[in-house]
Amino acid sequence: MRNLISSFVMMTAVLLITSGSFAQQSDTKKEEAKKAQTQAKPAAVPLSSTVKSAADVAAQQPEKAGKLYGGWMLPAAGLTFPALPYDLDALEPVIDKLTVEIHYDRHHRAYYNNFLKAVGGTEMETMTIFEIFSKMSELPVSVRNNGGGFFNHVLYWNNLSPKGGGEPGGELGEAITKYFGSFEAFRAKFDEAAKTRFGSGWAWLSVDPEKGELFISSTANQDNPLMNTESRRGFPILGIDVWEHAYYLKYQNKRADYVESFWKIVNWQDVEARYKQFHEMKDKLFR
């Protein structure tokens, strides 16, 4: 009887130890599985962390597209995505940080990437963007939309500045008075072009390559006055994006308010530099 009891006690102890070991192994496996699942699942990345600062972008890649037109004389395949010339929140309160962030890093960057894809493996890789624009009526719509979108936005961002606003002086100020009568008359006409552009598009201040006159026009989608699809071609020096992605987060359907506020951040130094460069480059751009 004593032997039977001893055997029963030993069997019970073995079962307890074994079940404890199994439970420990099971817990360990659960922990390992949980850890593996956590490692496999990518962490959510906030939008702001995907956008590098202008300094970071500039350090990683040369700004071959350039602030002015000279940099655009490179073959299309050699163009890079330029850095934003100020911080994402620099244009507030006129344009909010989130709008700049999405507009620059998603919309503008997508136009650049898709433009390179559109010209890749074709003779357009070796052409300047101006040569491409001069033949736009013969080219695929993907080149027109994305080439225009890439170029137009480079001009747009550099046309703006947190220290902008006021009125232009110097040669540009004199030219505006000459061709429009006054700055106020010019602004009213430009505003009308921007506000009345149906759907998506742009309003422009350009220089006529033959007469040297300043003129205002508007284009649909991502077209611009350099393209041979336009009834009057010109050398754009100021442009406003009136696609909804440029203003809707802040202004909703009030495009007119966005256009009125736009003048507070216009970088007239950049616009005047483009006007001066017109005289240097017109023969290279319009052939």
XYZ file of C-alpha atoms in Angstrom:
287
model
C 0.000 0.000 0.000
C 2.845 2.354 0.910
C 4.523 1.610 -2.423
C 1.283 2.321 -4.280
C 0.909 5.710 -2.585
C 4.538 6.606 -3.350
C 4.054 5.716 -7.006
C 0.873 7.826 -7.171
C 2.662 10.846 -5.657
C 5.532 10.556 -8.111
C 3.186 10.317 -11.112
C 1.288 13.378 -9.934
C 4.514 15.351 -9.551
C 5.652 14.382 -13.040
C 2.309 15.443 -14.519
C 2.458 18.800 -12.750
C 6.001 19.453 -13.890
C 5.196 18.396 -17.457
C 2.054 20.523 -17.706
C 3.975 23.491 -16.307
C 6.657 22.975 -18.919
C 4.054 22.779 -21.697
C 2.358 25.932 -20.422
C 5.705 27.733 -20.299
C 6.516 26.611 -23.838
C 3.081 27.715 -25.022
C 3.483 31.152 -23.421
C 6.931 31.467 -24.965
C 5.600 30.613 -28.418
C 2.795 33.149 -28.022
C 5.282 35.857 -27.049
C 7.531 34.977 -29.998
C 4.589 35.048 -32.418
C 3.398 38.381 -31.029
C 6.911 39.842 -31.325
C 7.264 38.606 -34.911
C 3.890 40.091 -35.840
C 4.883 43.447 -34.356
C 8.163 43.459 -36.279
C 6.489 42.462 -39.543
C 3.849 45.191 -39.338
C 5.235 48.531 -40.544
C 4.666 51.473 -38.262
C 2.345 54.182 -39.499
C 4.392 57.067 -40.892
C 2.935 60.563 -40.592
C 2.786 62.541 -43.822
C 5.114 65.223 -42.514
C 7.905 62.730 -41.927
C 7.933 61.750 -45.606
C 8.763 65.295 -46.683
C 12.395 66.272 -46.351
C 13.395 69.805 -45.527
C 14.577 72.014 -48.350
C 18.105 71.801 -46.959
C 18.033 67.989 -46.935
C 16.762 67.790 -50.494
C 19.281 70.323 -51.737
C 22.126 68.420 -50.076
C 21.121 65.132 -51.703
C 20.548 66.264 -55.254
C 21.600 69.234 -57.369
C 18.879 71.690 -58.277
C 19.408 71.167 -61.980
C 16.016 72.525 -62.958
C 17.130 75.826 -61.459
C 15.184 78.787 -60.192
C 15.342 80.510 -63.568
C 15.207 79.248 -67.116
C 18.904 78.569 -67.637
C 18.871 75.270 -65.762
C 16.136 73.965 -68.022
C 18.547 73.824 -70.960
C 19.645 70.355 -69.822
C 18.321 67.264 -71.631
C 15.007 66.167 -70.115
C 16.546 62.973 -68.721
C 19.007 65.063 -66.695
C 16.435 67.131 -64.830
C 16.028 66.515 -61.116
C 13.253 67.380 -58.689
C 14.106 70.798 -57.221
C 14.019 71.572 -53.529
C 11.235 73.720 -52.178
C 12.850 77.157 -51.655
C 11.398 77.630 -48.155
C 9.952 75.622 -45.270
C 6.582 73.937 -45.642
C 4.889 76.370 -43.279
C 6.612 79.502 -44.611
C 3.657 80.663 -46.723
C 1.164 80.629 -43.864
C -1.376 82.057 -43.325
C -1.939 82.562 -47.061
C -1.260 78.906 -47.916
C -1.307 76.418 -45.053
C 1.452 73.923 -44.348
C -0.600 70.826 -45.190
C -1.577 72.215 -48.586
C 2.063 72.978 -49.443
C 3.109 69.557 -48.170
C 0.593 67.634 -50.276
C 0.868 69.925 -53.290
C 4.662 69.806 -53.438
C 5.512 66.294 -52.292
C 2.605 64.416 -53.866
C 1.205 66.328 -56.829
C 4.358 68.084 -58.056
C 6.617 65.094 -57.427
C 4.175 62.818 -59.270
C 4.294 65.092 -62.335
C 8.095 64.927 -62.285
C 8.226 61.126 -61.944
C 5.588 60.569 -64.619
C 7.290 63.014 -66.986
C 10.543 61.044 -66.781
C 8.608 57.838 -67.448
C 6.840 59.415 -70.415
C 10.066 60.536 -72.122
C 12.122 57.515 -71.062
C 13.478 55.432 -73.926
C 12.496 58.023 -76.543
C 14.303 60.787 -78.414
C 12.733 63.236 -75.972
C 15.287 62.180 -73.345
C 17.906 64.223 -75.183
C 15.670 67.244 -75.837
C 15.328 70.238 -73.536
C 11.923 70.802 -72.041
C 11.576 73.899 -74.224
C 12.141 71.818 -77.356
C 9.527 69.391 -76.082
C 7.055 72.221 -75.444
C 7.643 73.587 -78.963
C 6.506 70.229 -80.410
C 3.785 69.501 -77.868
C 0.985 69.235 -80.432
C 2.727 66.158 -81.894
C 3.492 64.415 -78.580
C 1.555 62.027 -76.302
C -0.853 63.538 -73.787
C 1.190 62.017 -70.930
C 4.136 64.231 -71.924
C 1.900 67.268 -72.167
C 0.210 66.766 -68.801
C 3.248 65.729 -66.805
C 5.858 67.897 -68.512
C 3.612 70.895 -68.038
C 2.798 69.926 -64.468
C 6.469 69.558 -63.573
C 7.588 72.822 -65.192
C 4.597 74.905 -64.077
C 5.023 74.002 -60.434
C 8.746 74.817 -60.377
C 7.859 78.301 -61.583
C 4.926 78.528 -59.131
C 6.954 77.718 -56.008
C 9.707 80.154 -56.937
C 7.162 82.856 -57.766
C 6.150 82.757 -54.086
C 7.977 83.909 -50.973
C 7.125 84.432 -47.285
C 8.680 87.887 -47.746
C 6.694 88.608 -50.903
C 3.884 91.000 -51.634
C 3.742 94.662 -52.515
C 4.327 95.874 -56.051
C 7.193 95.340 -58.499
C 9.671 98.082 -59.227
C 12.414 98.599 -61.772
C 12.030 97.497 -65.377
C 9.161 95.128 -64.610
C 7.171 97.788 -62.780
C 7.663 100.161 -65.701
C 6.639 97.489 -68.207
C 3.453 96.670 -66.270
C 2.486 100.351 -66.267
C 3.287 100.606 -69.981
C 1.204 97.624 -71.079
C -1.661 97.714 -68.557
C -1.869 101.346 -67.515
C -1.211 100.722 -63.827
C -0.429 97.950 -61.389
C -4.043 98.004 -60.199
C -5.310 97.530 -63.760
C -2.837 94.668 -64.313
C -3.873 92.952 -61.106
C -7.572 93.250 -61.926
C -7.032 91.640 -65.331
C -4.848 88.873 -63.896
C -7.433 88.203 -61.163
C -10.162 87.892 -63.761
C -8.149 85.358 -65.755
C -7.519 83.266 -62.628
C -11.041 83.463 -61.233
C -12.849 82.754 -64.493
C -10.700 79.827 -65.692
C -13.305 77.065 -65.823
C -12.250 73.899 -64.055
C -8.553 73.277 -63.475
C -5.749 75.344 -64.926
C -3.470 78.357 -64.581
C -3.358 82.109 -65.135
C -0.143 83.646 -66.474
C 1.766 86.852 -66.977
C 4.017 86.294 -69.978
C 6.235 88.145 -72.423
C 5.457 88.007 -76.123
C 8.645 86.716 -77.840
C 8.111 88.740 -81.006
C 6.847 92.065 -79.684
C 8.286 92.033 -76.163
C 4.859 92.930 -74.777
C 3.533 91.701 -71.462
C 0.226 89.857 -71.742
C -2.127 87.859 -69.526
C -3.645 84.502 -70.446
C -5.040 81.381 -68.851
C -4.504 77.746 -69.786
C -6.371 74.540 -69.052
C -5.017 71.652 -67.025
C -1.173 71.752 -67.038
C -0.691 73.655 -70.291
C 1.437 76.801 -70.341
C 2.249 79.615 -72.806
C 5.505 77.962 -73.949
C 3.597 75.134 -75.632
C 2.870 75.331 -79.331
C -0.710 74.318 -78.541
C -1.439 77.878 -77.352
C -2.949 80.511 -79.648
C -0.501 83.073 -78.273
C 2.833 81.717 -77.144
C 4.884 83.516 -74.559
C 7.620 83.388 -71.957
C 5.823 82.964 -68.586
C 7.216 84.978 -65.685
C 4.343 84.698 -63.172
C 1.802 81.919 -62.765
C -0.960 81.022 -60.342
C -2.208 77.464 -59.975
C -6.013 77.398 -59.783
C -6.399 73.643 -59.530
C -8.400 72.892 -56.393
C -5.470 71.014 -54.847
C -3.672 74.387 -54.627
C -6.187 75.959 -52.260
C -9.154 73.739 -51.302
C -8.029 72.672 -47.814
C -7.999 76.302 -46.665
C -10.369 78.116 -49.003
C -12.754 75.304 -50.022
C -14.770 76.536 -53.029
C -13.747 80.184 -52.555
C -11.193 80.430 -55.321
C -11.583 84.202 -55.419
C -10.328 84.491 -51.827
C -7.272 82.399 -52.678
C -6.527 84.586 -55.720
C -6.855 87.772 -53.647
C -4.535 86.396 -50.948
C -2.000 85.208 -53.538
C -0.662 88.763 -53.981
C 0.558 88.857 -50.383
C 3.249 86.266 -51.155
C 4.267 87.018 -54.762
C 8.058 87.054 -55.050
C 8.538 90.056 -57.316
C 12.329 89.662 -57.308
C 11.923 86.265 -58.947
C 9.360 87.563 -61.433
C 11.593 90.496 -62.399
C 14.614 88.190 -62.800
C 12.591 86.087 -65.246
C 11.556 89.210 -67.132
C 15.202 90.231 -67.532
C 16.188 86.733 -68.585
C 13.612 86.787 -71.358
C 15.854 89.164 -73.306
C 18.802 86.795 -72.890
C 17.073 83.558 -73.845
C 14.198 84.296 -76.201
C 16.170 83.207 -79.278
C 16.897 79.831 -77.669
C 13.324 79.211 -76.585
C 11.288 80.258 -79.595
C 12.581 78.906 -82.888
